[in-house]
Amino acid sequence: MVFLVLLLCVPLSWSQEVVPTFRVDLQPPEDLQRQAVVERNVITSWITMPVDHFDPHNSDTFQMRFMYNEDYFGGDGYPVFIMVGGEWNIAEGWLRGGNMFHMAVENQGYQIYTEHRYYGETLPYTNFTTENLRFLNVDQALADLAYFIKELKKQPRFANSKIILYGGSYAGNMVLWFKQRYPHLVVGGVASSAPILAEIDFTGYLEVVHDAFLSEGGEQCIATITQGIQDTVAAMETEAGRRSLEAAYRLCAPLDYDDKFTLGYFSGLITWRFSGVTQTAAPGRIINICNNFATNVYGETPMQKIGGFIAAEAGLLTCWSMTFQMLILTYSLNNNNRAWYYQTCTEYGYFQNAPSSGTVFDALKWLDVEFYAEVCKVAFHPRFDEAFLFDAAKRVNTMFGGLHPDVNNTINIHGTIDPWHVLGVHDRDLKESSPTFTVPRASHCFDMQNWLTTDTIQMTQVKQNTRRLVARWLSD
Ligand SMILES: *[C@@H]1O[C@H](CO)[C@@H](O)[C@H](O)[C@H]1NC(C)=O
Ligand SMILES: *[C@@H]1O[C@H](CO)[C@@H](O)[C@H](O)[C@H]1NC(C)=O
């Protein structure tokens, strides 16, 4: 029987082609959900929310999801800690462990996790037509949070509670922007890895990925990757080269080599794995990959090494299916992926374009603004062209101040190998009351985690400083 099941299952999964993603989205690590923790009481609830906070003529509402843990709440006068949700589904883990959880325990706080509109189960509309997505923007999402806090404070047990926000990644932006826009509603906030500058041509991302591989893996690793990518681009020029490229990268079918958007997508396949590894790297991780390049674990030639690395990291069982049409299809479903792409077209850009010089990725010239804009145009509306994108980012930077927000009582944390840190303020305090902590060799949102044995001494210090400062805001 066992053999029968195996025989049935294996060919089935092998017959599936895989449509890869091509960029790494912002998202804090979710390790806590898999961690064995003592079961604690996290409860899910819902609140009725206006669809449009800024138009009194519109009385439509939707249900916003949130979770809470009141196990440690001291009662009247004790604080409320809100973990701000971003472009993902909320989950119980962050109310059962992590840096905010420990702060809440220390200060006898009530803990809440709010879900961002249009993500998870918080759906003003279930059909994500471009028309229906017009209420998806950070202005509405911040107003949701303001409305939520006002409703919460109506309960007598929270009337005297101070509110602290914590958020990572895009939700880190939300923390800084909320404190700036609604300073009367919260006493302070912790923003982890917040890329507060909207940027369309974001070549800085891959520059940090390059720097991380250089500083962790050294010149030899960089030479291998450079050669592998240059050989890949050269291979596109001949029929024999193309066949060896398709084999090295495990492609299901030849690429459309005449279509620059398909080549943009293929370029994204290459950068995406290096990006993903860097954005989530625990100390030692990148060194390990460079060792694998050196000892031919992924393949023999430089091009085979790159293709093998991507397949191994992704756990690919079959082959990559790479047409631009299939990429667009992945953005046509009513899910988080489509909602976030919409926000990048209409607010942030964050397009991880190939730099033109100085990095291992320079040869991947098809990964440019035109490529990302084409996805915006086809997935949403022909009007979403390059000029539209640049205007959108300009609007966000005007509204919130770009790299110069005017905000008191926030803590702004970054890691030097997190590719997103270059869109945040990482080299100065925002203000005397809003310090910045930048942690060497740390990646995206790592301060949000539990205290780990793999933490560097600098990371431990930053977590301690954060907790001390939050305790001080609460005692003032
Ligand atoms: C969403 O709306 C569009 C346009 O009105 C319609 O064509 C489509 O069938 C709808 N999709 C779903 C899943 O309801
Ligand atoms: C920040 O705090 C300082 C000192 O209390 C105050 O003068 C300033 O107006 C505050 N700024 C904002 C934006 O709240």
mmCIF file of C-alpha atoms in Angstrom, residues 46-381:
data_model
loop_
_atom_site.group_PDB
_atom_site.id
_atom_site.type_symbol
_atom_site.label_atom_id
_atom_site.label_comp_id
_atom_site.label_asym_id
_atom_site.label_seq_id
_atom_site.Cartn_x
_atom_site.Cartn_y
_atom_site.Cartn_z
ATOM 1 C CA TRP A 46 -13.928 41.696 14.153
ATOM 2 C CA ILE A 47 -14.799 45.379 14.062
ATOM 3 C CA THR A 48 -17.045 47.236 11.630
ATOM 4 C CA MET A 49 -15.026 49.783 9.662
ATOM 5 C CA PRO A 50 -15.995 52.504 7.147
ATOM 6 C CA VAL A 51 -14.784 51.695 3.621
ATOM 7 C CA ASP A 52 -13.957 55.365 3.032
ATOM 8 C CA HIS A 53 -12.883 57.456 6.032
ATOM 9 C CA PHE A 54 -12.643 60.600 3.945
ATOM 10 C CA ASP A 55 -15.972 60.741 2.124
ATOM 11 C CA PRO A 56 -19.039 61.369 4.304
ATOM 12 C CA HIS A 57 -21.281 60.505 1.334
ATOM 13 C CA ASN A 58 -20.052 56.942 1.397
ATOM 14 C CA SER A 59 -21.582 54.926 4.224
ATOM 15 C CA ASP A 60 -20.311 51.484 3.141
ATOM 16 C CA THR A 61 -18.618 49.360 5.792
ATOM 17 C CA PHE A 62 -16.568 46.182 6.021
ATOM 18 C CA GLN A 63 -15.364 43.829 8.751
ATOM 19 C CA MET A 64 -11.774 44.268 9.877
ATOM 20 C CA ARG A 65 -10.133 41.312 11.607
ATOM 21 C CA PHE A 66 -7.937 41.587 14.679
ATOM 22 C CA MET A 67 -6.509 39.269 17.325
ATOM 23 C CA TYR A 68 -5.874 39.893 20.989
ATOM 24 C CA ASN A 69 -4.177 38.351 24.011
ATOM 25 C CA GLU A 70 -5.280 39.647 27.400
ATOM 26 C CA ASP A 71 -3.453 37.098 29.568
ATOM 27 C CA TYR A 72 -0.979 39.642 30.916
ATOM 28 C CA PHE A 73 -3.190 42.720 31.128
ATOM 29 C CA GLY A 74 -2.944 44.529 34.463
ATOM 30 C CA GLY A 75 -6.312 46.290 34.082
ATOM 31 C CA ASP A 76 -7.234 49.967 34.330
ATOM 32 C CA GLY A 77 -4.321 52.253 33.468
ATOM 33 C CA TYR A 78 -2.081 49.531 32.033
ATOM 34 C CA PRO A 79 -0.886 49.849 28.431
ATOM 35 C CA VAL A 80 -2.097 48.399 25.148
ATOM 36 C CA PHE A 81 0.481 47.122 22.618
ATOM 37 C CA ILE A 82 -0.682 46.964 19.018
ATOM 38 C CA MET A 83 1.208 44.925 16.440
ATOM 39 C CA VAL A 84 0.351 46.634 13.150
ATOM 40 C CA GLY A 85 -0.464 44.315 10.259
ATOM 41 C CA GLY A 86 0.930 44.959 6.794
ATOM 42 C CA GLU A 87 0.502 43.214 3.432
ATOM 43 C CA TRP A 88 0.005 39.726 4.883
ATOM 44 C CA ASN A 89 -2.453 37.611 6.888
ATOM 45 C CA ILE A 90 -2.282 38.212 10.608
ATOM 46 C CA ALA A 91 -1.408 35.137 12.683
ATOM 47 C CA GLU A 92 -1.282 34.306 16.355
ATOM 48 C CA GLY A 93 2.492 33.933 16.679
ATOM 49 C CA TRP A 94 3.303 37.597 17.266
ATOM 50 C CA LEU A 95 0.966 37.665 20.291
ATOM 51 C CA ARG A 96 2.656 34.598 21.773
ATOM 52 C CA GLY A 97 6.305 35.487 21.483
ATOM 53 C CA GLY A 98 8.773 38.035 20.137
ATOM 54 C CA ASN A 99 10.060 41.373 21.299
ATOM 55 C CA MET A 100 6.661 43.067 21.573
ATOM 56 C CA PHE A 101 5.238 40.124 23.471
ATOM 57 C CA HIS A 102 8.033 40.354 26.038
ATOM 58 C CA MET A 103 7.497 44.083 26.417
ATOM 59 C CA ALA A 104 3.810 43.491 26.979
ATOM 60 C CA VAL A 105 4.550 40.893 29.662
ATOM 61 C CA GLU A 106 7.034 43.210 31.396
ATOM 62 C CA ASN A 107 4.583 46.100 31.410
ATOM 63 C CA GLN A 108 1.378 44.097 32.010
ATOM 64 C CA GLY A 109 0.072 45.169 28.638
ATOM 65 C CA TYR A 110 -2.912 44.094 26.577
ATOM 66 C CA GLN A 111 -1.821 42.847 23.143
ATOM 67 C CA ILE A 112 -3.589 43.336 19.829
ATOM 68 C CA TYR A 113 -2.703 42.490 16.210
ATOM 69 C CA THR A 114 -4.675 44.377 13.546
ATOM 70 C CA GLU A 115 -5.110 43.215 9.949
ATOM 71 C CA HIS A 116 -4.567 45.647 7.060
ATOM 72 C CA ARG A 117 -7.524 46.222 4.734
ATOM 73 C CA TYR A 118 -7.517 44.038 1.575
ATOM 74 C CA TYR A 119 -5.218 41.422 3.147
ATOM 75 C CA GLY A 120 -5.993 38.130 4.818
ATOM 76 C CA GLU A 121 -9.684 38.081 5.716
ATOM 77 C CA THR A 122 -10.093 41.853 6.003
ATOM 78 C CA LEU A 123 -11.825 42.436 2.705
ATOM 79 C CA PRO A 124 -13.835 45.536 1.814
ATOM 80 C CA TYR A 125 -14.414 43.747 -1.504
ATOM 81 C CA THR A 126 -13.800 40.138 -2.434
ATOM 82 C CA ASN A 127 -13.318 40.868 -6.122
ATOM 83 C CA PHE A 128 -10.104 42.838 -6.563
ATOM 84 C CA THR A 129 -10.970 44.700 -9.745
ATOM 85 C CA THR A 130 -8.916 47.857 -10.217
ATOM 86 C CA GLU A 131 -12.086 49.816 -9.491
ATOM 87 C CA ASN A 132 -12.612 47.974 -6.192
ATOM 88 C CA LEU A 133 -9.003 48.500 -5.168
ATOM 89 C CA ARG A 134 -9.364 52.277 -5.027
ATOM 90 C CA PHE A 135 -9.853 52.218 -1.247
ATOM 91 C CA LEU A 136 -6.566 50.377 -0.796
ATOM 92 C CA ASN A 137 -3.988 52.906 0.303
ATOM 93 C CA VAL A 138 -2.033 53.752 3.424
ATOM 94 C CA ASP A 139 -4.114 56.829 4.189
ATOM 95 C CA GLN A 140 -7.209 54.644 4.590
ATOM 96 C CA ALA A 141 -5.226 51.988 6.487
ATOM 97 C CA LEU A 142 -3.875 54.531 8.996
ATOM 98 C CA ALA A 143 -7.384 55.900 9.431
ATOM 99 C CA ASP A 144 -8.568 52.325 10.125
ATOM 100 C CA LEU A 145 -6.035 52.173 12.939
ATOM 101 C CA ALA A 146 -7.127 55.568 14.322
ATOM 102 C CA TYR A 147 -10.763 54.509 14.214
ATOM 103 C CA PHE A 148 -9.854 51.215 15.871
ATOM 104 C CA ILE A 149 -8.059 52.969 18.739
ATOM 105 C CA LYS A 150 -10.932 55.411 19.274
ATOM 106 C CA GLU A 151 -13.386 52.511 19.487
ATOM 107 C CA LEU A 152 -11.081 50.631 21.872
ATOM 108 C CA LYS A 153 -10.788 53.623 24.192
ATOM 109 C CA LYS A 154 -14.572 53.747 24.513
ATOM 110 C CA GLN A 155 -14.314 50.654 26.701
ATOM 111 C CA PRO A 156 -13.879 51.842 30.328
ATOM 112 C CA ARG A 157 -11.040 49.393 31.009
ATOM 113 C CA PHE A 158 -8.906 51.026 28.299
ATOM 114 C CA ALA A 159 -9.903 54.642 28.967
ATOM 115 C CA ASN A 160 -6.631 55.358 30.800
ATOM 116 C CA SER A 161 -4.381 53.018 28.805
ATOM 117 C CA LYS A 162 -1.403 54.328 26.875
ATOM 118 C CA ILE A 163 -1.022 52.832 23.409
ATOM 119 C CA ILE A 164 2.263 51.589 21.923
ATOM 120 C CA LEU A 165 2.565 50.505 18.268
ATOM 121 C CA TYR A 166 5.033 47.982 16.885
ATOM 122 C CA GLY A 167 5.410 47.182 13.199
ATOM 123 C CA GLY A 168 7.928 45.738 10.784
ATOM 124 C CA SER A 169 8.623 46.405 7.136
ATOM 125 C CA TYR A 170 5.753 48.276 5.418
ATOM 126 C CA ALA A 171 3.950 48.132 8.775
ATOM 127 C CA GLY A 172 7.035 49.863 10.206
ATOM 128 C CA ASN A 173 6.310 52.753 7.842
ATOM 129 C CA MET A 174 2.790 52.732 9.185
ATOM 130 C CA VAL A 175 4.060 53.075 12.761
ATOM 131 C CA LEU A 176 6.166 56.142 11.951
ATOM 132 C CA TRP A 177 3.471 57.688 9.781
ATOM 133 C CA PHE A 178 0.715 57.003 12.293
ATOM 134 C CA LYS A 179 2.661 58.641 15.123
ATOM 135 C CA GLN A 180 3.306 61.604 12.849
ATOM 136 C CA ARG A 181 -0.276 61.963 11.657
ATOM 137 C CA TYR A 182 -2.171 60.983 14.822
ATOM 138 C CA PRO A 183 0.211 61.904 17.689
ATOM 139 C CA HIS A 184 -2.707 62.304 20.114
ATOM 140 C CA LEU A 185 -3.665 58.619 19.867
ATOM 141 C CA VAL A 186 -0.440 56.780 20.800
ATOM 142 C CA VAL A 187 2.469 57.513 23.169
ATOM 143 C CA GLY A 188 5.088 55.878 20.968
ATOM 144 C CA GLY A 189 5.996 53.279 18.406
ATOM 145 C CA VAL A 190 8.713 50.877 17.334
ATOM 146 C CA ALA A 191 9.394 50.731 13.588
ATOM 147 C CA SER A 192 11.439 47.781 12.428
ATOM 148 C CA SER A 193 13.127 47.931 8.990
ATOM 149 C CA ALA A 194 10.811 50.656 7.686
ATOM 150 C CA PRO A 195 11.521 51.728 4.052
ATOM 151 C CA ILE A 196 9.833 55.114 4.405
ATOM 152 C CA LEU A 197 11.063 56.545 1.116
ATOM 153 C CA ALA A 198 8.921 55.576 -1.862
ATOM 154 C CA GLU A 199 11.217 54.890 -4.835
ATOM 155 C CA ILE A 200 10.414 53.649 -8.329
ATOM 156 C CA ASP A 201 13.888 52.856 -9.665
ATOM 157 C CA PHE A 202 15.101 51.069 -6.534
ATOM 158 C CA THR A 203 18.507 49.784 -7.660
ATOM 159 C CA GLY A 204 19.760 50.192 -4.091
ATOM 160 C CA TYR A 205 18.144 46.906 -3.117
ATOM 161 C CA LEU A 206 20.390 44.751 -5.285
ATOM 162 C CA GLU A 207 23.394 46.894 -4.387
ATOM 163 C CA VAL A 208 22.945 45.827 -0.760
ATOM 164 C CA VAL A 209 22.516 42.205 -1.841
ATOM 165 C CA HIS A 210 25.816 42.508 -3.713
ATOM 166 C CA ASP A 211 27.500 44.124 -0.690
ATOM 167 C CA ALA A 212 26.183 41.408 1.618
ATOM 168 C CA PHE A 213 27.654 38.655 -0.578
ATOM 169 C CA LEU A 214 30.921 40.583 -0.806
ATOM 170 C CA SER A 215 31.279 41.254 2.908
ATOM 171 C CA GLU A 216 30.138 37.789 3.982
ATOM 172 C CA GLY A 217 31.501 35.639 1.147
ATOM 173 C CA GLY A 218 34.467 37.614 -0.186
ATOM 174 C CA GLU A 219 35.897 38.329 -3.638
ATOM 175 C CA GLN A 220 35.917 34.736 -4.807
ATOM 176 C CA CYS A 221 32.174 34.388 -4.267
ATOM 177 C CA ILE A 222 31.534 37.649 -6.115
ATOM 178 C CA ALA A 223 33.737 36.505 -9.024
ATOM 179 C CA THR A 224 31.767 33.263 -9.370
ATOM 180 C CA ILE A 225 28.386 35.006 -9.385
ATOM 181 C CA THR A 226 29.569 37.683 -11.822
ATOM 182 C CA GLN A 227 30.935 35.051 -14.210
ATOM 183 C CA GLY A 228 27.780 32.937 -13.914
ATOM 184 C CA ILE A 229 25.495 35.838 -14.772
ATOM 185 C CA GLN A 230 27.723 37.137 -17.590
ATOM 186 C CA ASP A 231 27.905 33.634 -19.088
ATOM 187 C CA THR A 232 24.117 33.405 -18.863
ATOM 188 C CA VAL A 233 23.617 36.611 -20.833
ATOM 189 C CA ALA A 234 26.241 35.547 -23.397
ATOM 190 C CA ALA A 235 24.550 32.160 -23.781
ATOM 191 C CA MET A 236 21.395 33.876 -25.024
ATOM 192 C CA GLU A 237 23.245 34.792 -28.246
ATOM 193 C CA THR A 238 23.574 31.299 -29.768
ATOM 194 C CA GLU A 239 21.336 28.267 -30.190
ATOM 195 C CA ALA A 240 23.795 25.996 -28.375
ATOM 196 C CA GLY A 241 24.127 28.580 -25.627
ATOM 197 C CA ARG A 242 20.379 28.779 -25.221
ATOM 198 C CA ARG A 243 20.070 25.011 -24.795
ATOM 199 C CA SER A 244 22.762 24.993 -22.104
ATOM 200 C CA LEU A 245 21.076 27.942 -20.371
ATOM 201 C CA GLU A 246 17.717 26.164 -20.371
ATOM 202 C CA ALA A 247 19.342 23.079 -18.845
ATOM 203 C CA ALA A 248 21.337 25.006 -16.246
ATOM 204 C CA TYR A 249 18.264 26.899 -15.071
ATOM 205 C CA ARG A 250 15.823 23.942 -15.299
ATOM 206 C CA LEU A 251 13.443 25.748 -17.669
ATOM 207 C CA CYS A 252 10.418 23.762 -18.852
ATOM 208 C CA ALA A 253 10.650 25.290 -22.336
ATOM 209 C CA PRO A 254 12.895 27.690 -24.259
ATOM 210 C CA LEU A 255 12.427 31.332 -23.332
ATOM 211 C CA ASP A 256 10.989 33.797 -25.802
ATOM 212 C CA TYR A 257 14.380 35.418 -26.362
ATOM 213 C CA ASP A 258 12.869 38.180 -28.493
ATOM 214 C CA ASP A 259 10.586 39.425 -25.735
ATOM 215 C CA LYS A 260 12.261 41.834 -23.346
ATOM 216 C CA PHE A 261 9.557 41.355 -20.716
ATOM 217 C CA THR A 262 10.140 37.601 -20.663
ATOM 218 C CA LEU A 263 13.831 38.334 -20.228
ATOM 219 C CA GLY A 264 12.903 40.760 -17.450
ATOM 220 C CA TYR A 265 11.026 37.969 -15.747
ATOM 221 C CA PHE A 266 13.957 35.580 -16.228
ATOM 222 C CA SER A 267 16.310 38.214 -14.770
ATOM 223 C CA GLY A 268 13.980 38.392 -11.792
ATOM 224 C CA LEU A 269 14.235 34.631 -11.333
ATOM 225 C CA ILE A 270 17.979 35.056 -10.908
ATOM 226 C CA THR A 271 17.987 38.078 -8.577
ATOM 227 C CA TRP A 272 15.039 36.844 -6.542
ATOM 228 C CA ARG A 273 16.904 34.003 -4.817
ATOM 229 C CA PHE A 274 19.922 36.109 -3.963
ATOM 230 C CA SER A 275 17.501 38.716 -2.628
ATOM 231 C CA GLY A 276 15.446 36.247 -0.630
ATOM 232 C CA VAL A 277 18.505 34.749 0.988
ATOM 233 C CA THR A 278 19.887 38.145 1.943
ATOM 234 C CA GLN A 279 16.634 39.545 3.249
ATOM 235 C CA THR A 280 16.151 36.581 5.580
ATOM 236 C CA ALA A 281 19.777 35.751 6.338
ATOM 237 C CA ALA A 282 20.686 34.632 9.805
ATOM 238 C CA PRO A 283 24.398 35.104 10.578
ATOM 239 C CA GLY A 284 26.478 32.485 8.682
ATOM 240 C CA ARG A 285 23.902 31.796 5.990
ATOM 241 C CA ILE A 286 25.555 33.641 3.095
ATOM 242 C CA ILE A 287 29.001 32.258 3.902
ATOM 243 C CA ASN A 288 27.495 28.815 3.645
ATOM 244 C CA ILE A 289 26.127 29.491 0.148
ATOM 245 C CA CYS A 290 29.482 30.852 -1.018
ATOM 246 C CA ASN A 291 31.147 27.692 0.269
ATOM 247 C CA ASN A 292 28.673 25.660 -1.771
ATOM 248 C CA PHE A 293 29.608 27.648 -4.894
ATOM 249 C CA ALA A 294 33.295 26.974 -4.242
ATOM 250 C CA THR A 295 32.833 23.223 -3.731
ATOM 251 C CA ASN A 296 30.530 22.672 -6.749
ATOM 252 C CA VAL A 297 27.526 21.679 -4.658
ATOM 253 C CA TYR A 298 25.130 23.415 -7.074
ATOM 254 C CA GLY A 299 26.926 22.671 -10.354
ATOM 255 C CA GLU A 300 30.235 22.676 -12.244
ATOM 256 C CA THR A 301 30.298 25.756 -14.491
ATOM 257 C CA PRO A 302 29.548 29.236 -13.114
ATOM 258 C CA MET A 303 26.198 29.296 -14.984
ATOM 259 C CA GLN A 304 25.252 25.853 -13.665
ATOM 260 C CA LYS A 305 26.127 27.010 -10.173
ATOM 261 C CA ILE A 306 23.678 29.900 -10.377
ATOM 262 C CA GLY A 307 20.894 27.792 -11.890
ATOM 263 C CA GLY A 308 21.483 25.000 -9.381
ATOM 264 C CA PHE A 309 21.535 27.404 -6.454
ATOM 265 C CA ILE A 310 18.159 28.884 -7.467
ATOM 266 C CA ALA A 311 16.563 25.449 -7.896
ATOM 267 C CA ALA A 312 18.020 24.123 -4.638
ATOM 268 C CA GLU A 313 16.968 27.152 -2.611
ATOM 269 C CA ALA A 314 13.461 27.013 -4.023
ATOM 270 C CA GLY A 315 13.162 23.260 -3.533
ATOM 271 C CA LEU A 316 12.277 22.933 -7.212
ATOM 272 C CA LEU A 317 11.142 19.420 -8.107
ATOM 273 C CA THR A 318 10.445 19.916 -11.786
ATOM 274 C CA CYS A 319 11.107 22.926 -13.975
ATOM 275 C CA TRP A 320 10.478 26.675 -14.142
ATOM 276 C CA SER A 321 7.758 27.864 -16.450
ATOM 277 C CA MET A 322 8.614 31.361 -17.615
ATOM 278 C CA THR A 323 6.315 33.355 -19.849
ATOM 279 C CA PHE A 324 5.217 36.915 -19.241
ATOM 280 C CA GLN A 325 1.577 35.837 -19.595
ATOM 281 C CA MET A 326 1.936 33.397 -16.729
ATOM 282 C CA LEU A 327 3.511 36.079 -14.582
ATOM 283 C CA ILE A 328 0.536 38.350 -15.209
ATOM 284 C CA LEU A 329 -1.789 35.497 -14.345
ATOM 285 C CA THR A 330 -0.231 35.251 -10.889
ATOM 286 C CA TYR A 331 -1.284 38.868 -10.319
ATOM 287 C CA SER A 332 -4.827 38.394 -11.534
ATOM 288 C CA LEU A 333 -6.091 36.434 -8.532
ATOM 289 C CA ASN A 334 -7.944 38.103 -5.668
ATOM 290 C CA ASN A 335 -5.195 37.712 -3.089
ATOM 291 C CA ASN A 336 -2.506 39.476 -1.050
ATOM 292 C CA ASN A 337 -0.103 39.275 -3.954
ATOM 293 C CA ARG A 338 -2.346 41.302 -6.260
ATOM 294 C CA ALA A 339 -3.201 43.806 -3.510
ATOM 295 C CA TRP A 340 0.464 44.459 -2.739
ATOM 296 C CA TYR A 341 1.441 44.806 -6.382
ATOM 297 C CA TYR A 342 -1.358 47.380 -6.667
ATOM 298 C CA GLN A 343 0.108 49.319 -3.741
ATOM 299 C CA THR A 344 3.558 49.274 -5.299
ATOM 300 C CA CYS A 345 2.104 50.667 -8.564
ATOM 301 C CA THR A 346 0.028 53.361 -6.838
ATOM 302 C CA GLU A 347 2.192 54.291 -3.842
ATOM 303 C CA TYR A 348 5.704 52.909 -3.333
ATOM 304 C CA GLY A 349 7.392 51.490 -6.402
ATOM 305 C CA TYR A 350 10.035 49.508 -4.476
ATOM 306 C CA PHE A 351 10.950 47.937 -7.828
ATOM 307 C CA GLN A 352 14.152 45.972 -7.375
ATOM 308 C CA ASN A 353 15.799 46.958 -10.645
ATOM 309 C CA ALA A 354 19.197 45.786 -11.817
ATOM 310 C CA PRO A 355 21.909 48.367 -11.105
ATOM 311 C CA SER A 356 23.897 49.517 -14.141
ATOM 312 C CA SER A 357 27.360 49.273 -12.617
ATOM 313 C CA GLY A 358 29.320 47.969 -9.693
ATOM 314 C CA THR A 359 27.372 44.802 -8.900
ATOM 315 C CA VAL A 360 27.138 41.162 -9.932
ATOM 316 C CA PHE A 361 23.670 41.883 -11.362
ATOM 317 C CA ASP A 362 24.650 44.623 -13.866
ATOM 318 C CA ALA A 363 24.187 42.417 -16.936
ATOM 319 C CA LEU A 364 20.475 41.828 -16.188
ATOM 320 C CA LYS A 365 19.437 45.041 -17.908
ATOM 321 C CA TRP A 366 15.894 43.823 -18.655
ATOM 322 C CA LEU A 367 14.979 44.190 -14.991
ATOM 323 C CA ASP A 368 14.071 47.867 -15.259
ATOM 324 C CA VAL A 369 11.242 50.311 -14.595
ATOM 325 C CA GLU A 370 9.691 49.587 -17.993
ATOM 326 C CA PHE A 371 9.349 45.915 -17.060
ATOM 327 C CA TYR A 372 7.711 46.557 -13.682
ATOM 328 C CA ALA A 373 5.472 49.236 -15.206
ATOM 329 C CA GLU A 374 4.345 46.758 -17.854
ATOM 330 C CA VAL A 375 3.053 44.491 -15.061
ATOM 331 C CA CYS A 376 1.184 47.470 -13.544
ATOM 332 C CA LYS A 377 -0.349 48.310 -16.923
ATOM 333 C CA VAL A 378 -1.431 44.819 -17.848
ATOM 334 C CA ALA A 379 -2.544 43.712 -14.385
ATOM 335 C CA PHE A 380 -4.456 46.915 -13.489
ATOM 336 C CA HIS A 381 -4.928 49.632 -16.090
#
